[in-house]
């Protein structure tokens, strides 16, 4: 059977089959057209080892001598005794390519009664997709424990970077050397989790934003999962992920099948920014992608300026102040007004009402129509907050259907079954129950049919470590049922956009983003925290998918106070919006907001289609990041001082990503002289270019750089770069 060689955008994936197993011989840099005889690449056989070379297959197996983490774990029972068929010996039956960059490999083990079909797709931008489907071909049920997706990384990958976090501090990087053994990150939240790693990247020594070779993966799943790097004593490494299944959660009847979530993978020879380019190309080529301009796919619709009401009014839902807020928003140039939590029956605080998705007649005697009309008549879209997967015990639906509440016991809590601990006074409604699923679908569908709603802020505000349906673990079923709910509502209301919010960034993954239009990266609107949260969220997700809002002067979640220009510049590099009672903003703050909204509207085509650039700087508290147009004709950059610098001056900073042969005009456009409330600078005189701009080549700007002004900590400077 001939090897299959997939090539795209500087990446190769080489599959070989001469051993009888499917084996990834190479994933990384493009190999060109000429290949050697792959049989000659067989590994040596050392002393005190198996007598034949050990294969690290597409699905690593103990039957081939693999001593590391197996790709498949499962068994079946015979005569009531479990454990049979525990060690499959899968061998290749067929391996086909579509003539392009998709391969399908079928491996079977007739004795074990299983077959695994693997689909490998190397997309035009170089992003790899990998998934398995396991089918039970035997005559008895097969209990699946794990079906992993792995890719080999070479020995010169010596450092590992992943992301972690918590509520209001999502997606912060951590890095450590790769050592022998198995490194594992487990997510057992019943959702993706605030601490889940959006990206796991193995790279060469010192790999950085713009340098080094990097092999990175993302697991596209919104439920329990594990991500891992398995490093054997012989030096081989497997980077992978798998759905984390509960005891007895997947039992396949004869003929039944299980399909893994997709593992997305990117190789780059120019650092983490190259990985980001792979993901952005894939996202922006999708037909359903929103906010794309000048790229291959997407709707081309510009991302509207958003005002969300949560931090403005919380549960105080009175129509008069909300209309005042809408008037204030429209005057600034807002294009989408979103009414947050508190509009439905019994919802005066967070103790009651979840699940009763009817407009509260006591608060809204004429329904939402008067507010919707007030919003739309001022040229804005109307959006609404919902949390369809959750339920309060103090709700009509919980009282009528206690059996619809997710829990570890087979019986409902009304019949003596134990409930999980509460989180924000709420539980999860059991979408694996068809009646519960249909009720939720019908209520949200009715809201959308009966009201002029263009946007749903879809929240999901709790973990659940005991997630059960009829006494059995059910995170897998619940996640798929939630996906079906999104898909069905999207099909019925294709014009409605949906944001995935999960107490901030606790459900940010490519599984949920196949059916939603943006994510809320964090409940924290503190601009300093957001600089890191947005940088690393946008390592995978393009900025048009990441909600970024200007919060109040005094942050509700951290207590910090920041200048309006720092907050505005931070929010500019995403899907721009505000979450603030802007009626209370000063004239100066409103002037800055109005100017920033103008900058956003002028440049959102660039911001939401360009190449993301992160400079590598020696000073850890100084950052330079930006977006460069695909044709490198223009760019926006932000220079940010996160904390006090070690040196008196930041020095000259190279501006990466421009065309070295073109000439550019560089101007500082924020803060302006009109923005000077408290000066952002600590200097007697500015650098010479700051007031009048500078003209230089892209090569000069990258190699010599710009002397930055001396900014105060927690301040930023916005630069506009234009080819001349």
Coordinates of C-alpha atoms in Angstrom, one line a residue, residues 5 7 12 14 30-36:
X5 CA 1.5 12.5 1.4
X7 CA 0.9 19.0 1.5
X12 CA 3.4 18.1 5.1
X14 CA 3.1 11.7 5.6
X30 CA 6.9 20.6 3.7
X31 CA 8.9 17.6 2.4
X32 CA 8.7 18.4 -1.3
X33 CA 7.7 15.8 -3.9
X34 CA 10.5 13.3 -3.7
X35 CA 10.4 10.7 -0.9
X36 CA 12.8 7.9 0.0

